[in-house]
Amino acid sequence: MSAYATDMLGPALFSLMAEKNIRKVTIDELAARAGVGRATYFRNFSSKEEVLTAYLVRRWRAYEEGHHLKELAFSNPERALGYFGFCLSLRTENDLMIEQGCTDAILTAFETIVSDADLGREGSYEAALLAYGLYGIFVTWARRGWKETPQEMAGLVSRRVLGGLHP
């Protein structure tokens, strides 16, 4: 999928989701809101949830690069803090996805993020454990109203989840 398609369709889809449920958003509406043709959507995506996943992963990569997170070990509390800071930076989008039952898009994005080549764990049990564990913690945090700070969440994950894992 192209960066251009993701950059155009992702924000447009979230804009439409703020107005109505994703299941009622048509591809024609999405393409028009994004300012692209229907062919751009169909050339790059097979579902609206795939647009959401691609958008999350693309945003993560930019955040990760801007905060130099790949330079840190995965178990480093600063990397966990960056992860939760990123999640909070997309609070509106995350809340929309959770409210509308699009959590599979979030999980798929997490699987992609933790399976990155820098971890050397692509397709491993460790990558699955990290993806599903972080996903569960994240969704619980969001559903509880984001009460804890990213620092508190990073501390919890660093001590209890990632503390025993070594890259």
mmCIF file of C-alpha atoms in Angstrom:
data_model
loop_
_atom_site.group_PDB
_atom_site.id
_atom_site.type_symbol
_atom_site.label_atom_id
_atom_site.label_comp_id
_atom_site.label_asym_id
_atom_site.label_seq_id
_atom_site.Cartn_x
_atom_site.Cartn_y
_atom_site.Cartn_z
ATOM 1 C CA MET A 1 0.000 0.000 0.000
ATOM 2 C CA SER A 2 1.213 3.454 -0.795
ATOM 3 C CA ALA A 3 2.077 6.125 1.717
ATOM 4 C CA TYR A 4 0.038 8.604 -0.313
ATOM 5 C CA ALA A 5 -3.111 6.460 -0.154
ATOM 6 C CA THR A 6 -2.665 5.899 3.576
ATOM 7 C CA ASP A 7 -2.036 9.596 4.235
ATOM 8 C CA MET A 8 -5.135 10.600 2.304
ATOM 9 C CA LEU A 9 -7.581 7.858 3.246
ATOM 10 C CA GLY A 10 -6.649 7.465 6.934
ATOM 11 C CA PRO A 11 -7.589 10.977 8.122
ATOM 12 C CA ALA A 12 -10.638 10.996 5.829
ATOM 13 C CA LEU A 13 -11.890 7.747 7.343
ATOM 14 C CA PHE A 14 -11.464 9.027 10.894
ATOM 15 C CA SER A 15 -13.290 12.211 9.919
ATOM 16 C CA LEU A 16 -16.213 10.164 8.620
ATOM 17 C CA MET A 17 -16.136 7.884 11.676
ATOM 18 C CA ALA A 18 -16.634 10.960 13.856
ATOM 19 C CA GLU A 19 -19.906 11.502 11.970
ATOM 20 C CA LYS A 20 -21.185 7.928 11.715
ATOM 21 C CA ASN A 21 -20.280 4.309 12.270
ATOM 22 C CA ILE A 22 -17.575 2.909 10.005
ATOM 23 C CA ARG A 23 -19.981 0.234 8.733
ATOM 24 C CA LYS A 24 -22.171 2.971 7.250
ATOM 25 C CA VAL A 25 -19.273 4.732 5.512
ATOM 26 C CA THR A 26 -19.278 3.939 1.810
ATOM 27 C CA ILE A 27 -16.159 3.721 -0.321
ATOM 28 C CA ASP A 28 -17.552 6.525 -2.490
ATOM 29 C CA GLU A 29 -17.858 8.787 0.580
ATOM 30 C CA LEU A 30 -14.398 7.846 1.771
ATOM 31 C CA ALA A 31 -12.745 8.480 -1.587
ATOM 32 C CA ALA A 32 -14.550 11.810 -1.980
ATOM 33 C CA ARG A 33 -13.574 12.953 1.521
ATOM 34 C CA ALA A 34 -9.972 11.922 0.867
ATOM 35 C CA GLY A 35 -9.884 13.632 -2.504
ATOM 36 C CA VAL A 36 -8.839 10.459 -4.318
ATOM 37 C CA GLY A 37 -10.505 8.129 -6.780
ATOM 38 C CA ARG A 38 -12.150 4.857 -5.820
ATOM 39 C CA ALA A 39 -9.385 3.085 -7.715
ATOM 40 C CA THR A 40 -6.812 4.443 -5.241
ATOM 41 C CA TYR A 41 -8.700 2.791 -2.400
ATOM 42 C CA PHE A 42 -9.119 -0.538 -4.187
ATOM 43 C CA ARG A 43 -5.522 -0.613 -5.456
ATOM 44 C CA ASN A 44 -4.207 -0.272 -1.914
ATOM 45 C CA PHE A 45 -6.760 -1.686 0.509
ATOM 46 C CA SER A 46 -9.230 -4.512 0.778
ATOM 47 C CA SER A 47 -11.168 -3.098 3.752
ATOM 48 C CA LYS A 48 -11.694 0.049 5.769
ATOM 49 C CA GLU A 49 -10.092 -1.690 8.758
ATOM 50 C CA GLU A 50 -6.964 -2.173 6.646
ATOM 51 C CA VAL A 51 -6.891 1.606 6.102
ATOM 52 C CA LEU A 52 -7.012 2.087 9.877
ATOM 53 C CA THR A 53 -4.186 -0.386 10.475
ATOM 54 C CA ALA A 54 -1.980 1.140 7.785
ATOM 55 C CA TYR A 55 -2.618 4.617 9.153
ATOM 56 C CA LEU A 56 -1.691 3.559 12.710
ATOM 57 C CA VAL A 57 1.498 1.828 11.566
ATOM 58 C CA ARG A 58 2.504 4.792 9.403
ATOM 59 C CA ARG A 59 1.913 7.223 12.258
ATOM 60 C CA TRP A 60 3.879 4.937 14.618
ATOM 61 C CA ARG A 61 6.858 4.836 12.286
ATOM 62 C CA ALA A 62 6.963 8.645 12.120
ATOM 63 C CA TYR A 63 6.580 8.941 15.906
ATOM 64 C CA GLU A 64 9.201 6.273 16.522
ATOM 65 C CA GLU A 65 11.674 8.018 14.213
ATOM 66 C CA GLY A 66 10.950 11.470 15.629
ATOM 67 C CA HIS A 67 11.521 10.243 19.180
ATOM 68 C CA HIS A 68 14.510 8.004 18.303
ATOM 69 C CA LEU A 69 12.811 4.986 19.875
ATOM 70 C CA LYS A 70 14.562 2.372 17.733
ATOM 71 C CA GLU A 71 17.812 3.383 19.402
ATOM 72 C CA LEU A 72 16.455 2.025 22.693
ATOM 73 C CA ALA A 73 16.159 -1.605 23.724
ATOM 74 C CA PHE A 74 12.576 -2.816 23.539
ATOM 75 C CA SER A 75 12.568 -3.407 27.299
ATOM 76 C CA ASN A 76 13.828 0.145 28.017
ATOM 77 C CA PRO A 77 11.245 2.110 30.037
ATOM 78 C CA GLU A 78 11.784 5.121 27.749
ATOM 79 C CA ARG A 79 10.661 3.073 24.756
ATOM 80 C CA ALA A 80 7.562 1.961 26.655
ATOM 81 C CA LEU A 81 6.922 5.594 27.596
ATOM 82 C CA GLY A 82 7.161 6.536 23.919
ATOM 83 C CA TYR A 83 4.692 3.808 23.033
ATOM 84 C CA PHE A 84 2.098 5.025 25.541
ATOM 85 C CA GLY A 85 2.744 8.646 24.601
ATOM 86 C CA PHE A 86 2.021 7.690 20.996
ATOM 87 C CA CYS A 87 -1.211 5.920 21.962
ATOM 88 C CA LEU A 88 -2.353 8.969 23.908
ATOM 89 C CA SER A 89 -1.444 11.278 20.998
ATOM 90 C CA LEU A 90 -4.055 9.382 18.945
ATOM 91 C CA ARG A 91 -6.647 9.293 21.720
ATOM 92 C CA THR A 92 -9.474 10.600 19.531
ATOM 93 C CA GLU A 93 -8.772 8.051 16.808
ATOM 94 C CA ASN A 94 -8.297 5.216 19.302
ATOM 95 C CA ASP A 95 -11.547 6.063 21.084
ATOM 96 C CA LEU A 96 -13.405 6.040 17.757
ATOM 97 C CA MET A 97 -11.999 2.638 16.834
ATOM 98 C CA ILE A 98 -12.844 1.149 20.230
ATOM 99 C CA GLU A 99 -16.368 2.648 20.265
ATOM 100 C CA GLN A 100 -17.068 1.305 16.780
ATOM 101 C CA GLY A 101 -15.644 -2.175 17.348
ATOM 102 C CA CYS A 102 -12.549 -1.757 15.177
ATOM 103 C CA THR A 103 -10.114 -3.137 17.718
ATOM 104 C CA ASP A 104 -8.855 -5.773 15.278
ATOM 105 C CA ALA A 105 -7.272 -2.923 13.298
ATOM 106 C CA ILE A 106 -5.448 -1.852 16.453
ATOM 107 C CA LEU A 107 -4.276 -5.387 17.212
ATOM 108 C CA THR A 108 -3.029 -5.883 13.654
ATOM 109 C CA ALA A 109 -1.089 -2.611 13.917
ATOM 110 C CA PHE A 110 0.444 -3.779 17.210
ATOM 111 C CA GLU A 111 1.449 -7.080 15.621
ATOM 112 C CA THR A 112 3.199 -5.190 12.831
ATOM 113 C CA ILE A 113 4.897 -2.797 15.234
ATOM 114 C CA VAL A 114 6.312 -5.439 17.595
ATOM 115 C CA SER A 115 7.311 -7.767 14.768
ATOM 116 C CA ASP A 116 9.669 -5.171 13.330
ATOM 117 C CA ALA A 117 12.987 -6.436 12.069
ATOM 118 C CA ASP A 118 14.822 -4.469 14.764
ATOM 119 C CA LEU A 119 13.504 -6.937 17.315
ATOM 120 C CA GLY A 120 14.573 -9.954 15.316
ATOM 121 C CA ARG A 121 11.408 -11.686 16.470
ATOM 122 C CA GLU A 122 9.172 -11.572 13.427
ATOM 123 C CA GLY A 123 6.668 -14.418 13.659
ATOM 124 C CA SER A 124 7.979 -15.526 17.035
ATOM 125 C CA TYR A 125 6.074 -16.416 20.167
ATOM 126 C CA GLU A 126 7.732 -13.448 21.897
ATOM 127 C CA ALA A 127 6.396 -11.067 19.236
ATOM 128 C CA ALA A 128 2.894 -12.532 19.658
ATOM 129 C CA LEU A 129 3.108 -12.229 23.436
ATOM 130 C CA LEU A 130 4.227 -8.605 23.192
ATOM 131 C CA ALA A 131 1.604 -7.641 20.609
ATOM 132 C CA TYR A 132 -1.315 -9.252 22.409
ATOM 133 C CA GLY A 133 -0.095 -8.138 25.836
ATOM 134 C CA LEU A 134 0.403 -4.512 24.812
ATOM 135 C CA TYR A 135 -2.912 -4.562 22.961
ATOM 136 C CA GLY A 136 -4.747 -5.858 26.038
ATOM 137 C CA ILE A 137 -3.110 -3.307 28.305
ATOM 138 C CA PHE A 138 -3.758 -0.487 25.843
ATOM 139 C CA VAL A 139 -7.448 -1.337 25.310
ATOM 140 C CA THR A 140 -7.992 -1.665 29.060
ATOM 141 C CA TRP A 141 -6.291 1.716 29.610
ATOM 142 C CA ALA A 142 -8.462 3.376 26.947
ATOM 143 C CA ARG A 143 -11.703 1.763 28.162
ATOM 144 C CA ARG A 144 -10.939 2.897 31.704
ATOM 145 C CA GLY A 145 -10.802 6.460 30.438
ATOM 146 C CA TRP A 146 -7.038 6.957 30.063
ATOM 147 C CA LYS A 147 -6.811 7.628 33.827
ATOM 148 C CA GLU A 148 -3.150 6.764 34.203
ATOM 149 C CA THR A 149 -0.420 8.867 32.648
ATOM 150 C CA PRO A 150 1.827 7.446 29.935
ATOM 151 C CA GLN A 151 4.586 7.422 32.571
ATOM 152 C CA GLU A 152 2.497 5.264 34.901
ATOM 153 C CA MET A 153 1.602 2.893 32.079
ATOM 154 C CA ALA A 154 5.234 2.661 30.930
ATOM 155 C CA GLY A 155 6.313 1.834 34.481
ATOM 156 C CA LEU A 156 3.719 -0.901 34.736
ATOM 157 C CA VAL A 157 4.709 -2.463 31.423
ATOM 158 C CA SER A 158 8.443 -2.099 31.960
ATOM 159 C CA ARG A 159 8.352 -3.728 35.389
ATOM 160 C CA ARG A 160 5.730 -6.399 34.879
ATOM 161 C CA VAL A 161 5.660 -7.272 31.202
ATOM 162 C CA LEU A 162 8.938 -6.399 29.540
ATOM 163 C CA GLY A 163 11.266 -6.705 32.502
ATOM 164 C CA GLY A 164 12.133 -10.313 31.804
ATOM 165 C CA LEU A 165 12.421 -10.052 28.026
ATOM 166 C CA HIS A 166 15.718 -9.267 26.373
ATOM 167 C CA PRO A 167 16.061 -8.203 22.715
#
